[in-house]
Amino acid sequence: MAVDVSVFESRNLAYARFHGHVTPVDNLRAFDSILMDPRTRSDTSHLADLSAVNDMEADFLQTLSLVATQTRLTGRVLPGTRYAVFAPDDLTFGAARMFHQIAETALPYQIEVFRREAPALAHLRQPERSISDFLIAAE
């Protein structure tokens, strides 16, 4: 799987670090893993880190299908739960914006896409300015 998932219970935040070649199946597995983790609450924020992605399979129909499947999994997620996507380069930013446009009306999350780490963490109400600092502090 092209994603590593961690749930930081003390911060009430789930972190998914995508890397290499990412497919919609990878995204769905990570999402399901987070939602099924016993440490995940109904208001657990999500941070998707796309900084290590080399290639993505993400056309409109695949993304639409992904969001439709995710919608079925989010029955216990509180509306307005924060979700940040860190997508620093053009490829990941474009794919993340397409996901955002489809997901914002279907998923209960307050989703935002960011090119910089500090605003992504601020959206999630985390005090750190970099993901590496967050990971050190959250352990």
PDB file of C-alpha atoms in Angstrom:
ATOM      1  CA  MET A   1       0.000   0.000   0.000  1.00  0.00           C
ATOM      2  CA  ALA A   2       1.341   3.442  -0.926  1.00  0.00           C
ATOM      3  CA  VAL A   3       0.245   5.061   2.325  1.00  0.00           C
ATOM      4  CA  ASP A   4       1.235   4.933   5.975  1.00  0.00           C
ATOM      5  CA  VAL A   5      -1.452   5.768   8.535  1.00  0.00           C
ATOM      6  CA  SER A   6      -1.047   6.930  12.125  1.00  0.00           C
ATOM      7  CA  VAL A   7      -3.718   7.973  14.586  1.00  0.00           C
ATOM      8  CA  PHE A   8      -2.577  10.388  17.275  1.00  0.00           C
ATOM      9  CA  GLU A   9      -5.201   9.965  19.955  1.00  0.00           C
ATOM     10  CA  SER A  10      -3.793  12.734  22.175  1.00  0.00           C
ATOM     11  CA  ARG A  11      -4.180  15.210  19.291  1.00  0.00           C
ATOM     12  CA  ASN A  12      -7.401  13.666  17.956  1.00  0.00           C
ATOM     13  CA  LEU A  13      -5.811  13.613  14.517  1.00  0.00           C
ATOM     14  CA  ALA A  14      -5.243  10.928  11.907  1.00  0.00           C
ATOM     15  CA  TYR A  15      -2.233  11.309   9.609  1.00  0.00           C
ATOM     16  CA  ALA A  16      -1.968   9.586   6.237  1.00  0.00           C
ATOM     17  CA  ARG A  17       1.380   9.893   4.437  1.00  0.00           C
ATOM     18  CA  PHE A  18       0.988   8.902   0.795  1.00  0.00           C
ATOM     19  CA  HIS A  19       4.099   7.982  -1.204  1.00  0.00           C
ATOM     20  CA  GLY A  20       5.156   6.630  -4.568  1.00  0.00           C
ATOM     21  CA  HIS A  21       2.405   5.681  -7.012  1.00  0.00           C
ATOM     22  CA  VAL A  22      -1.018   6.295  -5.427  1.00  0.00           C
ATOM     23  CA  THR A  23      -4.314   4.853  -6.646  1.00  0.00           C
ATOM     24  CA  PRO A  24      -7.903   5.427  -5.481  1.00  0.00           C
ATOM     25  CA  VAL A  25      -7.722   1.999  -3.805  1.00  0.00           C
ATOM     26  CA  ASP A  26      -4.773   3.215  -1.702  1.00  0.00           C
ATOM     27  CA  ASN A  27      -6.790   6.262  -0.695  1.00  0.00           C
ATOM     28  CA  LEU A  28      -9.820   4.176   0.223  1.00  0.00           C
ATOM     29  CA  ARG A  29      -7.761   1.689   2.254  1.00  0.00           C
ATOM     30  CA  ALA A  30      -6.168   4.525   4.225  1.00  0.00           C
ATOM     31  CA  PHE A  31      -9.542   6.181   4.819  1.00  0.00           C
ATOM     32  CA  ASP A  32     -11.101   2.897   5.959  1.00  0.00           C
ATOM     33  CA  SER A  33      -8.099   2.148   8.181  1.00  0.00           C
ATOM     34  CA  ILE A  34      -8.480   5.508   9.912  1.00  0.00           C
ATOM     35  CA  LEU A  35     -12.231   5.188  10.417  1.00  0.00           C
ATOM     36  CA  MET A  36     -11.957   1.631  11.757  1.00  0.00           C
ATOM     37  CA  ASP A  37      -9.113   2.412  14.163  1.00  0.00           C
ATOM     38  CA  PRO A  38     -10.447   2.235  17.756  1.00  0.00           C
ATOM     39  CA  ARG A  39      -8.612   5.473  18.608  1.00  0.00           C
ATOM     40  CA  THR A  40     -10.567   7.396  15.971  1.00  0.00           C
ATOM     41  CA  ARG A  41     -13.475   9.414  17.331  1.00  0.00           C
ATOM     42  CA  SER A  42     -16.385  10.897  15.408  1.00  0.00           C
ATOM     43  CA  ASP A  43     -14.593  14.268  15.332  1.00  0.00           C
ATOM     44  CA  THR A  44     -11.040  13.077  14.580  1.00  0.00           C
ATOM     45  CA  SER A  45      -9.344  15.469  12.155  1.00  0.00           C
ATOM     46  CA  HIS A  46      -7.510  14.121   9.123  1.00  0.00           C
ATOM     47  CA  LEU A  47      -4.240  15.203   7.535  1.00  0.00           C
ATOM     48  CA  ALA A  48      -3.428  13.723   4.136  1.00  0.00           C
ATOM     49  CA  ASP A  49       0.223  14.365   3.254  1.00  0.00           C
ATOM     50  CA  LEU A  50       0.879  14.043  -0.489  1.00  0.00           C
ATOM     51  CA  SER A  51       4.420  15.430  -0.387  1.00  0.00           C
ATOM     52  CA  ALA A  52       6.071  12.087  -1.215  1.00  0.00           C
ATOM     53  CA  VAL A  53       3.754  11.137  -4.095  1.00  0.00           C
ATOM     54  CA  ASN A  54       5.458  10.517  -7.450  1.00  0.00           C
ATOM     55  CA  ASP A  55       2.409   9.591  -9.517  1.00  0.00           C
ATOM     56  CA  MET A  56      -1.364   9.420  -9.024  1.00  0.00           C
ATOM     57  CA  GLU A  57      -4.269   7.693 -10.703  1.00  0.00           C
ATOM     58  CA  ALA A  58      -7.028  10.236 -10.244  1.00  0.00           C
ATOM     59  CA  ASP A  59      -9.337  11.026 -13.114  1.00  0.00           C
ATOM     60  CA  PHE A  60     -12.798  12.491 -12.545  1.00  0.00           C
ATOM     61  CA  LEU A  61     -14.735   9.188 -12.595  1.00  0.00           C
ATOM     62  CA  GLN A  62     -12.258   7.455 -10.273  1.00  0.00           C
ATOM     63  CA  THR A  63     -12.451  10.374  -7.853  1.00  0.00           C
ATOM     64  CA  LEU A  64     -16.255  10.450  -8.024  1.00  0.00           C
ATOM     65  CA  SER A  65     -16.376   6.717  -7.269  1.00  0.00           C
ATOM     66  CA  LEU A  66     -13.878   7.139  -4.421  1.00  0.00           C
ATOM     67  CA  VAL A  67     -15.954   9.888  -2.793  1.00  0.00           C
ATOM     68  CA  ALA A  68     -19.159   7.873  -3.214  1.00  0.00           C
ATOM     69  CA  THR A  69     -17.554   4.940  -1.407  1.00  0.00           C
ATOM     70  CA  GLN A  70     -16.109   7.192   1.306  1.00  0.00           C
ATOM     71  CA  THR A  71     -19.558   8.714   1.847  1.00  0.00           C
ATOM     72  CA  ARG A  72     -20.906   5.293   2.803  1.00  0.00           C
ATOM     73  CA  LEU A  73     -18.137   4.911   5.402  1.00  0.00           C
ATOM     74  CA  THR A  74     -18.632   8.245   7.183  1.00  0.00           C
ATOM     75  CA  GLY A  75     -21.928   7.615   8.962  1.00  0.00           C
ATOM     76  CA  ARG A  76     -20.486   8.330  12.411  1.00  0.00           C
ATOM     77  CA  VAL A  77     -18.299  11.312  11.431  1.00  0.00           C
ATOM     78  CA  LEU A  78     -19.511  14.613  12.855  1.00  0.00           C
ATOM     79  CA  PRO A  79     -20.297  17.256  10.232  1.00  0.00           C
ATOM     80  CA  GLY A  80     -17.620  19.932  10.149  1.00  0.00           C
ATOM     81  CA  THR A  81     -14.777  17.633  11.202  1.00  0.00           C
ATOM     82  CA  ARG A  82     -11.592  19.129   9.816  1.00  0.00           C
ATOM     83  CA  TYR A  83      -9.677  17.536   6.957  1.00  0.00           C
ATOM     84  CA  ALA A  84      -6.518  19.032   5.441  1.00  0.00           C
ATOM     85  CA  VAL A  85      -4.726  17.856   2.328  1.00  0.00           C
ATOM     86  CA  PHE A  86      -1.100  18.952   2.013  1.00  0.00           C
ATOM     87  CA  ALA A  87      -0.313  18.882  -1.702  1.00  0.00           C
ATOM     88  CA  PRO A  88       2.828  20.911  -2.426  1.00  0.00           C
ATOM     89  CA  ASP A  89       3.328  20.250  -6.135  1.00  0.00           C
ATOM     90  CA  ASP A  90       1.175  20.784  -9.213  1.00  0.00           C
ATOM     91  CA  LEU A  91       0.280  17.106  -9.751  1.00  0.00           C
ATOM     92  CA  THR A  92      -0.919  16.448  -6.223  1.00  0.00           C
ATOM     93  CA  PHE A  93      -2.506  19.869  -5.832  1.00  0.00           C
ATOM     94  CA  GLY A  94      -4.585  19.384  -8.979  1.00  0.00           C
ATOM     95  CA  ALA A  95      -5.738  15.930  -7.904  1.00  0.00           C
ATOM     96  CA  ALA A  96      -6.476  17.165  -4.373  1.00  0.00           C
ATOM     97  CA  ARG A  97      -8.510  20.117  -5.678  1.00  0.00           C
ATOM     98  CA  MET A  98     -10.583  17.749  -7.852  1.00  0.00           C
ATOM     99  CA  PHE A  99     -11.190  15.565  -4.780  1.00  0.00           C
ATOM    100  CA  HIS A 100     -12.088  18.677  -2.762  1.00  0.00           C
ATOM    101  CA  GLN A 101     -14.595  19.912  -5.331  1.00  0.00           C
ATOM    102  CA  ILE A 102     -16.413  16.569  -5.385  1.00  0.00           C
ATOM    103  CA  ALA A 103     -16.094  15.724  -1.689  1.00  0.00           C
ATOM    104  CA  GLU A 104     -17.104  19.054  -0.154  1.00  0.00           C
ATOM    105  CA  THR A 105     -20.779  18.435  -0.914  1.00  0.00           C
ATOM    106  CA  ALA A 106     -20.812  14.711  -0.159  1.00  0.00           C
ATOM    107  CA  LEU A 107     -18.562  14.147   2.859  1.00  0.00           C
ATOM    108  CA  PRO A 108     -19.183  15.547   6.358  1.00  0.00           C
ATOM    109  CA  TYR A 109     -15.688  17.041   6.544  1.00  0.00           C
ATOM    110  CA  GLN A 110     -14.571  20.656   6.315  1.00  0.00           C
ATOM    111  CA  ILE A 111     -11.970  19.885   3.646  1.00  0.00           C
ATOM    112  CA  GLU A 112      -9.245  22.297   2.553  1.00  0.00           C
ATOM    113  CA  VAL A 113      -6.247  21.805   0.261  1.00  0.00           C
ATOM    114  CA  PHE A 114      -2.904  23.455   1.013  1.00  0.00           C
ATOM    115  CA  ARG A 115       0.449  23.856  -0.727  1.00  0.00           C
ATOM    116  CA  ARG A 116       2.222  24.754   2.531  1.00  0.00           C
ATOM    117  CA  GLU A 117       2.427  22.793   5.788  1.00  0.00           C
ATOM    118  CA  ALA A 118       1.831  25.609   8.293  1.00  0.00           C
ATOM    119  CA  PRO A 119      -1.631  26.581   6.957  1.00  0.00           C
ATOM    120  CA  ALA A 120      -2.628  22.897   6.736  1.00  0.00           C
ATOM    121  CA  LEU A 121      -1.710  22.372  10.390  1.00  0.00           C
ATOM    122  CA  ALA A 122      -3.429  25.639  11.367  1.00  0.00           C
ATOM    123  CA  HIS A 123      -6.636  24.416   9.673  1.00  0.00           C
ATOM    124  CA  LEU A 124      -6.418  21.358  11.930  1.00  0.00           C
ATOM    125  CA  ARG A 125      -5.829  23.581  14.973  1.00  0.00           C
ATOM    126  CA  GLN A 126      -2.335  22.235  15.543  1.00  0.00           C
ATOM    127  CA  PRO A 127       0.338  24.621  16.907  1.00  0.00           C
ATOM    128  CA  GLU A 128       3.301  23.298  14.903  1.00  0.00           C
ATOM    129  CA  ARG A 129       4.374  24.930  11.644  1.00  0.00           C
ATOM    130  CA  SER A 130       5.743  21.800   9.956  1.00  0.00           C
ATOM    131  CA  ILE A 131       4.569  18.227   9.683  1.00  0.00           C
ATOM    132  CA  SER A 132       7.900  16.910  10.957  1.00  0.00           C
ATOM    133  CA  ASP A 133       7.556  19.071  14.086  1.00  0.00           C
ATOM    134  CA  PHE A 134       3.978  17.849  14.518  1.00  0.00           C
ATOM    135  CA  LEU A 135       5.058  14.201  14.253  1.00  0.00           C
ATOM    136  CA  ILE A 136       7.754  14.694  16.891  1.00  0.00           C
ATOM    137  CA  ALA A 137       5.436  16.527  19.279  1.00  0.00           C
ATOM    138  CA  ALA A 138       2.466  14.185  18.788  1.00  0.00           C
ATOM    139  CA  GLU A 139       4.349  11.002  19.663  1.00  0.00           C
TER     140      GLU A 139
END
